[in-house]
Coordinates of C-alpha atoms in Angstrom, one line a residue:
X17 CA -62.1 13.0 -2.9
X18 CA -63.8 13.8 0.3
X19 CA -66.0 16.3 -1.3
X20 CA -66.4 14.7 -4.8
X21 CA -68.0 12.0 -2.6
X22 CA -70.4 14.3 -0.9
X23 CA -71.7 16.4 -4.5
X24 CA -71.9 12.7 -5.8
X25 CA -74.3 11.7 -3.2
X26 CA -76.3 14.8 -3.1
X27 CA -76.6 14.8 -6.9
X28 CA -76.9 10.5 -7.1
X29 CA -78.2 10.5 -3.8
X30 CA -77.3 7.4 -1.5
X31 CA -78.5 4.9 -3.4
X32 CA -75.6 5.1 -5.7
X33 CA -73.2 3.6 -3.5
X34 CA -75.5 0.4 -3.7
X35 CA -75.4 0.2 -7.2
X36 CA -72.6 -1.9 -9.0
X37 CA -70.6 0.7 -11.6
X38 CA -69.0 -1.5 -13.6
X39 CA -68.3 -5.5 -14.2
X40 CA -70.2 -5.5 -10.4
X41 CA -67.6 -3.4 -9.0
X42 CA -69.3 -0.4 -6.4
X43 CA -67.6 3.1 -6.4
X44 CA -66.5 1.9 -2.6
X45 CA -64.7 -0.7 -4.3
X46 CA -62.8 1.5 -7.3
X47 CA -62.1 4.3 -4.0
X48 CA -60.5 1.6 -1.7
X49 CA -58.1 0.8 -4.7
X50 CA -57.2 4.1 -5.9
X51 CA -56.5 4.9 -2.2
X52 CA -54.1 1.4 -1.7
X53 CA -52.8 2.3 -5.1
X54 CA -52.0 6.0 -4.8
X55 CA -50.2 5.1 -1.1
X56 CA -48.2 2.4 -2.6
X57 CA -47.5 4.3 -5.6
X58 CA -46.9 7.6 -4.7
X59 CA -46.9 8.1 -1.3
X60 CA -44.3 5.3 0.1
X61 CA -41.9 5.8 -2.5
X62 CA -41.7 9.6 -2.0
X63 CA -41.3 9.0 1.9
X64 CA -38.8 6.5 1.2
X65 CA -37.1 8.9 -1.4
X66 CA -37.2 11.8 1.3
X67 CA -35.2 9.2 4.0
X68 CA -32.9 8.3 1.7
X69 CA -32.3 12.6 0.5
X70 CA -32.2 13.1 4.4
X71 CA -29.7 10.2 5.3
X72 CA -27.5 12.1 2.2
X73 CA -27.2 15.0 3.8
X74 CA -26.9 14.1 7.3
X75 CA -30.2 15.9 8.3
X76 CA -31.8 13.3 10.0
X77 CA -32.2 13.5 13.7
X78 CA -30.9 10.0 15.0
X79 CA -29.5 6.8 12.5
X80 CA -30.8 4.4 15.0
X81 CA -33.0 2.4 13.4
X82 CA -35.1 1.2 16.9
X83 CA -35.4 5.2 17.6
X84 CA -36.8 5.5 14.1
X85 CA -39.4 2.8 13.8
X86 CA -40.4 3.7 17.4
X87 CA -43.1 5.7 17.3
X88 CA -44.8 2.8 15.1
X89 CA -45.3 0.8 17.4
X90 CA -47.8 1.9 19.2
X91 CA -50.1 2.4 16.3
X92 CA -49.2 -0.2 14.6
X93 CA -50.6 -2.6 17.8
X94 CA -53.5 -0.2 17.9
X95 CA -54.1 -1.4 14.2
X96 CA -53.9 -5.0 14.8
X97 CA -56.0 -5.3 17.7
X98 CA -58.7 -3.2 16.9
X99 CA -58.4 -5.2 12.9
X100 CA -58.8 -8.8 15.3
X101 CA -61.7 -7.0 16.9
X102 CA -63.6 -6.4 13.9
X103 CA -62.5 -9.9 12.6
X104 CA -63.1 -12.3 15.4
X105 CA -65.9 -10.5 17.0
X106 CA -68.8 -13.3 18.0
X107 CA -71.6 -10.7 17.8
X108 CA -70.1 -8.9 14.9
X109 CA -69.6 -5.7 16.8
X110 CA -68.6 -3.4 13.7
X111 CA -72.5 -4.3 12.2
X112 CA -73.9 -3.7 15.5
X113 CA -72.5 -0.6 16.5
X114 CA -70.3 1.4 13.2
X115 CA -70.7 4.5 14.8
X116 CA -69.7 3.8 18.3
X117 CA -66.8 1.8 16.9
X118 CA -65.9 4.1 14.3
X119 CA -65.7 7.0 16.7
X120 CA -63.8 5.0 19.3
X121 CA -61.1 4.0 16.4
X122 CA -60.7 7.6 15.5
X123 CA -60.4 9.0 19.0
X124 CA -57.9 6.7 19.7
X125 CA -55.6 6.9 17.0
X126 CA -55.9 10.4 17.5
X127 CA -54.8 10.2 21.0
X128 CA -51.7 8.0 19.9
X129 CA -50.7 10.0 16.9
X130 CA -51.4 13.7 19.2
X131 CA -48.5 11.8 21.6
X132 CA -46.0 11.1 18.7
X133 CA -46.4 14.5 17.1
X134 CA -45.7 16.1 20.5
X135 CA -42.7 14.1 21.2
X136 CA -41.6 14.8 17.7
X137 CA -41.9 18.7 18.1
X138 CA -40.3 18.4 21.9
X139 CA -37.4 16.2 20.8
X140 CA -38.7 13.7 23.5
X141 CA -38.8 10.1 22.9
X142 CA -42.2 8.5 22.4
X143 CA -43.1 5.8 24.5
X144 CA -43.2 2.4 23.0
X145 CA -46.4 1.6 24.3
X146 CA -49.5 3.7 24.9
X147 CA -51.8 3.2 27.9
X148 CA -54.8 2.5 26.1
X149 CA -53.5 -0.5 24.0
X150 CA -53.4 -2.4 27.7
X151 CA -57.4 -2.0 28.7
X152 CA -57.9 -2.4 24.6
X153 CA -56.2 -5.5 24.8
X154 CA -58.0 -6.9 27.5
X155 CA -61.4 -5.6 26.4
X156 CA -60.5 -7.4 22.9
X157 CA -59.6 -11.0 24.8
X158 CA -62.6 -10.7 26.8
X159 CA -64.7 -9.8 23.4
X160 CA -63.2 -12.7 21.0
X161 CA -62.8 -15.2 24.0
X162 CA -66.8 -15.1 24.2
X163 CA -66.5 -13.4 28.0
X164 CA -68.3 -10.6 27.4
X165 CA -71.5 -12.3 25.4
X166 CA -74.3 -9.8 25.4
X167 CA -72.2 -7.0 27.3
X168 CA -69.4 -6.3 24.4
X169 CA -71.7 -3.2 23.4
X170 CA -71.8 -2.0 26.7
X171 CA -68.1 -2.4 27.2
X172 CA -67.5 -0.9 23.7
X173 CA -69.6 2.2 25.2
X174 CA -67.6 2.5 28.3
X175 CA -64.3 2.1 26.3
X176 CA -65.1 4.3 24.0
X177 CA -66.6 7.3 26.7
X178 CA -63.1 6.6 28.7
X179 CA -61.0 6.8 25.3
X180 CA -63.1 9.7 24.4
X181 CA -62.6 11.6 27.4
X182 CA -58.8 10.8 28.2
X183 CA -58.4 12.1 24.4
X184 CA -59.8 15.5 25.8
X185 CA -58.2 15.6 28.9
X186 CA -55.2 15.4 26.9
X187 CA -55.7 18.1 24.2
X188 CA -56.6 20.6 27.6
X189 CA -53.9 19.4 29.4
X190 CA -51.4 19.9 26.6
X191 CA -53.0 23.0 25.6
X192 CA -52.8 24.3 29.4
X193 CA -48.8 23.3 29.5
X194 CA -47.9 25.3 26.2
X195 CA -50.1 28.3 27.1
X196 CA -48.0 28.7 30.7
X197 CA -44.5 27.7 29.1
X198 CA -45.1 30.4 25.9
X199 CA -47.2 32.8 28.6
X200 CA -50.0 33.3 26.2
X201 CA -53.1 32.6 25.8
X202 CA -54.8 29.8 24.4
X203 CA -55.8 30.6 20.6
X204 CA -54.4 34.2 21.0
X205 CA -50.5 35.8 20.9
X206 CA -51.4 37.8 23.6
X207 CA -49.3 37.8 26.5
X208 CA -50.8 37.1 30.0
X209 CA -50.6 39.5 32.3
X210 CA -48.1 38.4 35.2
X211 CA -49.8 38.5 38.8

């Protein structure tokens, strides 16, 4: 879709996506429904048909159901503050700044879905909260409450350069704690040489 998107605007160029295609629908609009309707339709029930196939056989790792809608959480409050963010903003801080916001969004559900797929592949349980939803949430009070005023673009910037740079920190961390525990390399099979 991704790149069916890209030929279209190189062929159409940009102005296409400000056109209406049909009954004053815009292709943004038909995408945005094809994507709900191919998650509801066949995404969630094939997830929910691969629970039920591995609760059959026995194959799933715990049957508690807390242990299982864990790792939601976090992301799931991630969601919902950045959504009341965008929604209750006073200077309309997705309009101001999309990219900064956008990149900051993106970063940080990486960060919190990086720390789930770890614990998944470690056997380790995730915990229920992530660090950054505690400065997000105060950064989000301040922004709806009208505290910040001029200054939630500047506080966006620092939020996003800390989330931007803990995200890093993280991927070189991890990276350095697999490369000792296998004795490789990073991004070879080598083996290090023991000193």
């Amino acid at each position: 879709v991704l790149i069916a998107a890209y030929l279209l605007t190189s062929a159409l160029g940009v102005e296409v996506w400000q056109k209406p295609l049909l009954l004053g629908y815009y292709i943004t609009d038909v995408l945005v429904i094809l994507l709900i309707g191919f998650s509801l339709f066949l995404s969630f029930p094939q997830t929910l048909y691969n629970i039920h196939r591995a609760y059959l056989k026995k194959t799933l790792k715990n049957d508690s159901l807390y242990e299982g809608l864990l790792p939601l959480v976090s992301p799931l409050l991630l969601f919902v503050l950045l959504t009341v963010w965008v929604v209750l903003s006073p200077s309309n801080i997705l309009a101001k700044q999309p990219r900064l916001f956008l990149w900051m969004v993106g970063v940080a559900f990486s960060n919190v879905i990086c720390k789930v797929i770890i614990c998944q592949m470690s056997g380790t349980q995730p915990e229920l909260f992530h660090w950054f939803l505690f400065p997000l949430a105060l950064v989000v009070y301040a922004a709806i409450s009208g505290l910040l005023g001029w200054m939630e673009e500047a506080v966006l910037a620092v939020f996003t350069a800390l989330v931007t740079a803990a995200h890093v920190h993280y991927g070189v961390c991890v990276g350095r704690q697999l490369s000792e525990h296998l004795n490789i390399y990073i991004f070879s099979l080598k083996k290090r040489v023991q000193e």
